[in-house]
Coordinates of C-alpha atoms and ligand atoms in Angstrom, one line a residue:
M1137 CA 84.2 113.4 112.5
S1138 CA 86.6 114.1 109.7
H1139 CA 85.3 115.4 106.4
T1140 CA 86.0 112.2 104.6
D1141 CA 83.5 110.2 106.6
D1142 CA 80.9 112.1 104.6
S1143 CA 81.3 109.5 101.9
L1144 CA 80.2 106.6 104.2
Q1145 CA 76.7 105.4 104.3
G1146 CA 74.2 103.1 106.1
D1147 CA 75.6 100.4 108.3
E1148 CA 79.2 101.3 107.6
L1149 CA 78.6 104.9 108.7
A1150 CA 76.8 103.7 111.8
S1151 CA 79.7 101.4 112.6
Q1152 CA 82.2 104.3 112.5
L1153 CA 80.0 106.7 114.4
K1154 CA 79.7 104.2 117.2
S1155 CA 83.4 103.3 117.2
S1156 CA 84.8 106.8 117.2
V1157 CA 83.3 107.8 120.5
V1158 CA 84.6 105.4 123.1
F1159 CA 86.9 102.4 123.3
K1160 CA 85.5 99.3 121.7
G1161 CA 85.4 96.5 124.1
E1162 CA 84.9 98.7 127.1
H1163 CA 81.8 96.8 128.1
S1164 CA 83.0 93.4 126.9
V1165 CA 83.0 90.2 128.8
R1166 CA 85.8 90.1 131.3
D1167 CA 88.0 87.2 132.2
A1168 CA 91.3 88.1 133.8
S1169 CA 92.7 84.6 133.4
L1170 CA 92.8 85.1 129.6
K1171 CA 94.6 88.4 129.8
L1172 CA 98.4 88.6 129.2
P1173 CA 100.5 89.5 132.2
P1174 CA 102.1 93.0 131.9
E1175 CA 105.5 91.6 131.0
D1176 CA 104.0 90.0 127.9
M1177 CA 102.7 93.4 126.8
V1178 CA 106.0 95.2 127.1
W1179 CA 107.1 94.7 123.5
W1180 CA 103.7 95.9 122.3
R1181 CA 103.7 99.0 124.5
D1182 CA 107.3 99.7 123.3
A1183 CA 106.4 99.3 119.6
K1184 CA 104.0 102.3 119.4
F1185 CA 103.6 102.1 115.6
G1186 CA 102.3 99.4 113.4
M1187 CA 101.0 98.9 109.8
F1188 CA 97.5 97.8 109.3
L1189 CA 96.8 96.2 105.8
H1190 CA 93.3 95.8 104.4
W1191 CA 93.7 93.6 101.3
G1192 CA 91.3 91.2 99.6
L1193 CA 88.9 90.9 96.7
Y1194 CA 87.5 94.3 97.3
A1195 CA 90.8 95.8 96.0
I1196 CA 89.7 94.9 92.5
P1197 CA 86.6 97.2 92.3
A1198 CA 88.5 99.6 94.4
R1199 CA 85.5 101.1 96.2
G1200 CA 86.4 100.1 99.7
E1201 CA 86.0 96.9 101.7
W1202 CA 82.3 97.4 102.4
L1203 CA 81.2 97.3 98.8
M1204 CA 79.6 93.9 99.0
H1205 CA 77.3 95.0 101.7
N1206 CA 76.8 98.6 100.7
E1207 CA 76.0 97.8 97.1
Q1208 CA 74.0 94.7 98.0
I1209 CA 76.0 92.4 95.8
P1210 CA 74.8 88.8 96.1
A1211 CA 77.4 86.4 97.5
D1212 CA 77.6 84.3 94.4
E1213 CA 78.1 87.4 92.3
Y1214 CA 80.7 88.8 94.6
A1215 CA 82.5 85.5 94.7
K1216 CA 83.3 85.9 91.0
L1217 CA 86.0 88.4 92.0
A1218 CA 88.0 85.4 93.3
D1219 CA 88.3 84.2 89.7
E1220 CA 90.1 87.5 88.9
F1221 CA 92.1 87.8 92.1
A1222 CA 95.6 86.8 90.9
P1223 CA 97.9 89.6 92.1
R1224 CA 100.9 89.9 89.8
H1225 CA 103.1 91.9 92.1
F1226 CA 102.3 90.6 95.6
D1227 CA 105.5 90.8 97.6
A1228 CA 105.1 90.7 101.3
A1229 CA 108.8 91.6 101.7
A1230 CA 108.0 94.9 100.0
W1231 CA 105.2 95.6 102.5
A1232 CA 107.6 94.8 105.3
D1233 CA 110.1 97.2 103.8
A1234 CA 107.5 100.0 103.6
A1235 CA 106.6 99.4 107.3
K1236 CA 110.2 99.4 108.4
A1237 CA 111.0 102.6 106.4
A1238 CA 108.1 104.2 108.2
G1239 CA 109.5 103.3 111.6
M1240 CA 106.8 100.7 112.3
K1241 CA 107.4 97.7 114.5
Y1242 CA 104.5 95.4 113.7
M1243 CA 102.0 94.5 111.0
V1244 CA 98.4 93.4 111.0
L1245 CA 97.0 91.9 107.8
T1246 CA 93.3 91.2 107.1
A1247 CA 93.5 87.5 106.8
R1248 CA 89.8 87.5 106.3
H1249 CA 87.4 90.5 106.2
H1250 CA 83.6 90.7 106.4
D1251 CA 83.2 89.4 102.8
G1252 CA 84.4 85.9 103.9
F1253 CA 87.4 85.6 101.5
A1254 CA 90.3 84.0 103.3
L1255 CA 93.9 84.9 102.2
W1256 CA 95.2 81.4 103.2
D1257 CA 94.5 77.8 102.5
S1258 CA 91.5 77.4 104.8
P1259 CA 89.8 74.0 105.0
A1260 CA 87.3 75.5 107.5
S1261 CA 86.2 78.1 104.9
F1262 CA 82.5 77.7 104.0
G1263 CA 82.6 76.8 100.3
G1264 CA 86.4 76.8 100.1
F1265 CA 86.4 80.6 99.6
C1266 CA 90.1 81.3 99.9
S1267 CA 93.1 82.4 97.9
A1268 CA 94.7 79.0 97.8
R1269 CA 91.7 77.4 96.2
T1270 CA 90.8 80.1 93.7
A1271 CA 92.7 82.0 90.9
A1272 CA 95.6 83.1 93.0
R1273 CA 96.5 79.6 94.2
R1274 CA 98.6 81.1 97.0
D1275 CA 98.7 81.1 100.7
F1276 CA 99.3 84.8 101.2
V1277 CA 99.2 84.5 105.0
A1278 CA 102.1 82.1 104.9
E1279 CA 104.1 84.5 102.7
Y1280 CA 103.2 87.5 104.8
V1281 CA 104.1 85.8 108.1
A1282 CA 107.5 84.7 106.7
A1283 CA 108.2 88.3 105.4
C1284 CA 107.3 89.9 108.8
R1285 CA 109.6 87.6 110.6
A1286 CA 112.5 88.0 108.1
A1287 CA 112.2 91.8 108.6
G1288 CA 112.1 91.6 112.4
L1289 CA 108.5 92.9 112.5
A1290 CA 106.0 91.4 114.9
V1291 CA 103.3 89.4 113.1
G1292 CA 99.6 90.4 113.4
L1293 CA 96.5 88.8 111.9
Y1294 CA 93.1 90.4 111.6
Y1295 CA 90.1 88.1 111.5
S1296 CA 86.4 89.0 111.2
P1297 CA 84.2 86.4 112.7
M1298 CA 81.2 87.9 110.9
D1299 CA 80.8 86.9 107.3
W1300 CA 78.1 88.6 105.1
R1301 CA 77.7 85.4 103.1
F1302 CA 75.6 83.9 105.9
P1303 CA 72.0 85.0 106.2
G1304 CA 72.2 83.6 109.7
Y1305 CA 74.6 86.5 110.6
F1306 CA 71.7 88.9 110.0
Q1307 CA 69.1 86.7 111.7
P1308 CA 70.9 84.5 114.2
R1309 CA 67.7 83.6 116.1
E1310 CA 65.5 83.0 113.1
L1311 CA 68.1 81.1 111.1
P1312 CA 70.0 79.2 113.8
E1313 CA 71.4 76.4 111.6
D1314 CA 73.0 78.9 109.2
A1315 CA 74.3 80.9 112.1
A1316 CA 75.8 77.7 113.6
L1317 CA 77.7 77.2 110.3
L1318 CA 79.0 80.7 110.6
K1319 CA 80.2 80.1 114.1
Q1320 CA 81.8 76.8 113.2
Q1321 CA 83.6 78.5 110.3
G1322 CA 84.8 81.2 112.7
Y1323 CA 86.2 78.8 115.3
G1324 CA 87.8 76.6 112.6
Q1325 CA 89.4 79.5 110.8
V1326 CA 90.8 81.2 114.0
E1327 CA 92.2 77.8 115.0
E1328 CA 93.9 77.5 111.6
L1329 CA 95.4 80.9 111.9
V1330 CA 96.8 80.4 115.4
S1331 CA 98.0 76.8 114.9
R1332 CA 99.6 76.7 111.4
Y1333 CA 101.9 79.7 111.2
G1334 CA 104.1 79.6 114.3
P1335 CA 104.0 82.3 116.9
I1336 CA 101.4 85.0 116.1
D1337 CA 102.1 88.2 118.0
V1338 CA 98.8 90.0 117.6
L1339 CA 95.3 88.6 116.9
W1340 CA 93.0 91.4 115.8
Y1341 CA 89.3 90.6 115.7
D1342 CA 86.8 92.8 114.1
G1343 CA 83.0 92.5 113.8
G1344 CA 82.3 90.2 116.8
W1345 CA 78.7 91.6 116.7
L1346 CA 75.6 90.4 115.0
A1347 CA 73.5 91.9 112.2
H1348 CA 75.6 95.1 112.6
Q1349 CA 73.7 95.8 115.7
G1350 CA 74.5 96.5 119.3
T1351 CA 78.0 95.9 120.6
D1352 CA 80.4 93.0 120.3
A1353 CA 79.5 92.3 123.9
D1354 CA 75.8 92.0 123.0
A1355 CA 76.7 89.2 120.7
A1356 CA 78.8 87.3 123.3
W1357 CA 75.9 84.9 123.8
F1358 CA 76.4 83.7 120.3
W1359 CA 80.2 83.8 119.7
E1360 CA 81.2 82.7 123.3
P1361 CA 84.4 84.8 123.1
L1362 CA 85.8 83.3 126.3
K1363 CA 85.7 79.8 124.8
L1364 CA 87.1 81.1 121.5
N1365 CA 90.0 82.9 123.1
A1366 CA 90.7 80.1 125.5
M1367 CA 91.3 78.0 122.4
V1368 CA 93.6 80.8 121.1
R1369 CA 95.5 80.9 124.3
A1370 CA 96.1 77.2 124.2
H1371 CA 97.9 77.6 120.9
Q1372 CA 99.4 81.1 121.5
P1373 CA 100.0 81.7 125.2
H1374 CA 101.8 85.1 124.5
C1375 CA 99.7 86.5 121.7
V1376 CA 98.3 90.0 122.2
I1377 CA 94.6 90.0 121.5
N1378 CA 92.4 93.0 120.8
P1379 CA 88.9 93.4 122.4
R1380 CA 86.7 93.1 119.4
S1381 CA 85.6 89.5 119.8
G1382 CA 83.4 90.4 122.7
W1383 CA 86.0 89.5 125.3
E1384 CA 87.8 92.6 126.8
G1385 CA 91.2 91.6 125.3
D1386 CA 94.6 92.7 126.2
F1387 CA 94.2 96.3 125.0
Q1388 CA 91.5 98.8 124.0
C1389 CA 90.7 100.0 120.5
D1390 CA 89.9 103.4 119.2
E1391 CA 89.1 103.7 115.5
G1392 CA 89.1 106.6 113.0
G1393 CA 91.1 109.7 112.0
H1394 CA 89.5 112.1 114.5
E1395 CA 92.0 114.0 116.7
V1396 CA 92.9 112.5 120.0
T1397 CA 92.5 114.7 123.0
G1398 CA 92.2 114.2 126.8
P1399 CA 94.5 112.9 129.5
I1400 CA 96.9 109.9 129.5
L1401 CA 95.0 106.7 129.6
D1402 CA 96.3 104.0 131.9
E1403 CA 95.4 100.8 130.1
P1404 CA 97.1 99.8 126.9
W1405 CA 95.3 101.1 123.8
E1406 CA 95.6 101.4 120.1
K1407 CA 94.2 103.9 117.6
C1408 CA 93.7 102.5 114.1
L1409 CA 93.1 104.8 111.2
N1410 CA 93.5 105.2 107.5
L1411 CA 96.4 106.7 105.7
N1412 CA 94.1 107.1 102.7
R1413 CA 90.9 108.4 104.2
P1414 CA 88.2 107.2 101.8
S1415 CA 88.3 103.5 102.9
W1416 CA 90.4 100.8 104.6
G1417 CA 90.5 98.7 101.5
Y1418 CA 92.2 100.0 98.3
N1419 CA 90.3 102.9 96.9
Q1420 CA 90.4 104.6 93.5
R1421 CA 90.1 107.9 95.3
D1422 CA 93.1 109.3 97.0
D1423 CA 92.7 111.6 100.0
L1424 CA 95.9 110.9 101.9
M1425 CA 97.0 112.1 105.3
T1426 CA 100.2 114.1 105.1
A1427 CA 103.3 112.9 106.9
Q1428 CA 102.9 115.9 109.2
E1429 CA 99.4 114.8 110.1
V1430 CA 100.5 111.2 110.7
V1431 CA 103.3 112.4 113.0
R1432 CA 101.0 114.7 115.0
M1433 CA 98.6 111.8 115.4
L1434 CA 101.5 109.6 116.6
V1435 CA 102.6 112.2 119.1
N1436 CA 99.0 112.8 120.4
V1437 CA 98.4 109.0 120.8
V1438 CA 101.8 108.0 122.2
G1439 CA 101.6 111.0 124.6
R1440 CA 98.4 109.5 125.9
G1441 CA 99.8 106.0 126.3
G1442 CA 98.5 104.5 123.0
N1443 CA 99.9 102.9 119.8
V1444 CA 99.0 103.9 116.3
L1445 CA 98.0 101.2 113.8
L1446 CA 98.1 103.0 110.4
N1447 CA 96.2 101.4 107.6
V1448 CA 97.2 101.0 104.0
G1449 CA 95.3 99.3 101.3
P1450 CA 97.4 97.5 98.7
D1451 CA 95.9 97.4 95.2
A1452 CA 94.6 94.3 93.4
D1453 CA 98.1 93.5 92.3
G1454 CA 99.3 93.6 95.8
V1455 CA 101.1 96.9 95.6
I1456 CA 100.9 99.7 98.2
P1457 CA 100.6 102.7 95.9
P1458 CA 103.9 104.5 95.6
A1459 CA 102.5 107.9 96.8
H1460 CA 101.3 106.1 100.0
V1461 CA 104.8 104.6 100.5
D1462 CA 106.2 108.0 100.1
V1463 CA 104.2 109.4 103.0
L1464 CA 105.3 106.5 105.1
R1465 CA 108.9 107.2 104.2
Q1466 CA 108.6 110.8 105.3
V1467 CA 107.1 109.7 108.6
G1468 CA 110.1 107.3 109.0
D1469 CA 112.5 110.2 108.3
W1470 CA 111.0 112.1 111.2
L1471 CA 111.2 109.0 113.4
A1472 CA 114.8 108.4 112.4
V1473 CA 115.6 111.7 114.2
N1474 CA 113.0 111.8 116.9
G1475 CA 112.0 108.1 117.4
Q1476 CA 113.8 107.9 120.8
A1477 CA 110.9 110.1 122.1
I1478 CA 108.4 107.6 120.8
H1479 CA 109.7 104.0 120.7
G1480 CA 110.2 102.3 124.1
T1481 CA 108.8 105.3 126.0
R1482 CA 105.9 105.7 128.5
P1483 CA 103.7 108.7 128.6
G1484 CA 104.0 111.5 131.1
P1485 CA 104.7 112.1 133.9
L1486 CA 103.2 115.5 132.8
Q1487 CA 99.8 115.5 131.2
P1488 CA 99.5 116.5 127.6
V1489 CA 98.3 120.0 126.8
E1490 CA 95.9 120.1 123.8
G1491 CA 97.5 121.5 120.7
R1492 CA 100.7 122.5 122.5
Y1493 CA 102.7 119.5 123.7
C1494 CA 102.8 115.9 124.9
V1495 CA 105.4 114.3 127.3
T1496 CA 107.0 110.9 127.2
H1497 CA 109.9 109.5 129.2
R1498 CA 112.4 106.7 129.4
G1499 CA 114.8 106.3 132.3
D1500 CA 116.4 109.7 133.0
R1501 CA 115.2 111.2 129.7
L1502 CA 112.1 113.3 129.5
Y1503 CA 110.8 114.2 126.0
V1504 CA 108.6 117.2 125.4
L1505 CA 107.0 116.7 122.0
V1506 CA 106.1 120.2 121.0
L1507 CA 103.2 120.6 118.6
D1508 CA 103.1 124.3 118.7
W1509 CA 105.6 126.7 120.3
G1510 CA 103.2 129.6 120.1
T1511 CA 104.1 133.1 119.1
E1512 CA 106.4 133.6 122.1
R1513 CA 108.3 130.4 121.0
Q1514 CA 107.9 129.2 124.6
V1515 CA 106.5 126.2 126.4
V1516 CA 105.9 126.3 130.2
L1517 CA 106.0 123.0 131.9
P1518 CA 104.5 122.4 135.4
A1519 CA 106.7 121.3 138.3
L1520 CA 108.9 118.2 137.8
D1521 CA 110.2 116.5 140.8
R1522 CA 113.6 116.1 139.2
A1523 CA 116.3 118.6 138.3
V1524 CA 117.0 119.2 134.6
V1525 CA 120.7 118.6 133.9
S1526 CA 120.6 119.6 130.2
A1527 CA 118.2 120.3 127.3
A1528 CA 118.5 119.8 123.6
I1529 CA 116.3 119.7 120.5
L1530 CA 116.7 116.3 118.8
S1531 CA 116.6 117.7 115.3
G1532 CA 119.3 120.3 116.2
G1533 CA 119.1 123.9 117.3
A1534 CA 119.2 125.4 120.7
V1535 CA 116.6 125.5 123.5
I1536 CA 117.0 127.5 126.7
C1537 CA 115.7 125.8 129.8
Q1538 CA 115.0 128.0 132.8
P1539 CA 113.1 127.6 136.1
Q1540 CA 109.8 129.4 136.2
G1541 CA 108.1 129.4 139.5
R1542 CA 108.1 125.7 140.4
G1543 CA 108.0 124.7 136.8
V1544 CA 110.2 124.9 133.8
L1545 CA 110.3 127.4 130.9
L1546 CA 111.5 126.2 127.5
T1547 CA 112.4 128.8 125.0
R1548 CA 113.1 127.8 121.4
D1549 CA 116.2 129.5 120.2
G1550 CA 116.6 129.6 116.5
E1551 CA 115.6 126.0 115.7
R1552 CA 114.5 125.5 112.2
A1553 CA 112.0 122.7 112.5
A1554 CA 110.8 121.1 109.3
A1555 CA 107.5 122.9 108.5
G1556 CA 104.5 121.4 110.2
Y1557 CA 106.3 118.7 112.2
P1558 CA 106.4 118.6 116.0
S1559 CA 109.9 119.2 117.4
V1560 CA 111.2 117.3 120.4
V1561 CA 113.0 118.7 123.4
E1562 CA 115.1 116.1 125.3
L1563 CA 115.6 116.9 128.9
V1564 CA 118.2 114.9 130.8
L1565 CA 117.2 114.6 134.4
D1566 CA 119.3 114.1 137.5
S1567 CA 117.7 110.7 138.1
G1568 CA 115.3 108.3 136.4
L1569 CA 111.6 108.6 136.6
Ligands
GLC1021 C1 85.3 98.8 110.9 C2 85.0 98.4 109.5 C3 86.0 97.6 108.8 C4 87.4 97.9 109.2 C5 87.6 98.1 110.7 C6 89.0 98.5 111.1 O1 84.9 97.9 111.9 O2 83.8 97.7 109.5 O3 85.8 97.7 107.5 O4 88.1 96.7 108.9 O5 86.7 99.1 111.1 O6 89.1 98.8 112.4

């Protein structure tokens, strides 16, 4: 666990502990007929890096998106925040610009989080609790979708079936009528999101469990995720769906800022984490990852076959804090030079070595993403079944490439890598992998 998780408490802490260990959705309900064929996943696997956005009423108090539950704020009290929620500087194009500057290829916005407040005009919302019918009087989802498309970014929407406003969420068996209203709202709102805004590239569920207990799969009796996602597929045959509705989904999820270790994983997967560690939603406290930390995370994830969905929390006015945008820009600067080792690649064929390097490839190019050259300034690769034609460091500087046993010895020769960033050795092979 990272030090920042010390600030979490109660159910929120439990949710993170659970989620940081294994893939969410691993034990979920299976139904291969709902899964996208591999060719529909290619864009997503190529994309590697996306922007997660947690934004809603919780940006006003700025103590994280769990405050309603953590601070036991009654629903009608919490709902008063909607009277104040009238962002002065919301500009989805600015969000998209920040994502592009970071080298990201897709975005995922919390259309509705656990507090129940919808960022669009939602007739299915219980009590009309949405931005189009309260102070803001705007359909932020519509503006966001348009901005993503205009910027050439894939469009993702996050939706939480659970809603703390419903006592039936906490006692589904004891309060079946209230729970039925929650479910009806969930189906209605998901249908709105997938039928009103044109093609949705990613649908990202969260909180497909009940009473914060067990797994999403344990709650499948209630949500009937196969039925829910069959409805989604009818509207959006090519949408990439995450596993957190209780159905296994098109990819696996790993959550949290802990370091990624271990071998290459075969199935598509995504790590989501916070740029500002204290919470997903805007927080008055700043504890930002550095650009170097983000890049190392990206290397470690992409080198194991995953994508990184990096979260930012815009403030109550809709602005991503400038210091956060600045880190994103620095990550983008690294990707501008080294992105060919990330975007559009596949991991391997060599397994990552913890703390030292990861390997990706595309065609006849093999990329060794070196995290640490060691005191000898050398990296030894195991045998490759291709000959190396040439070697270069993408950021400039020389590297000597020599056979060593059946493997390959790379020696860094005077490269001046920017401090703390991985450097990338590009090997041109005599034929494609
Ligand atoms: C957890 C939290 C939630 C956050 C999500 C992102 O499930 O409950 O606040 O939106 O992680 O993956």
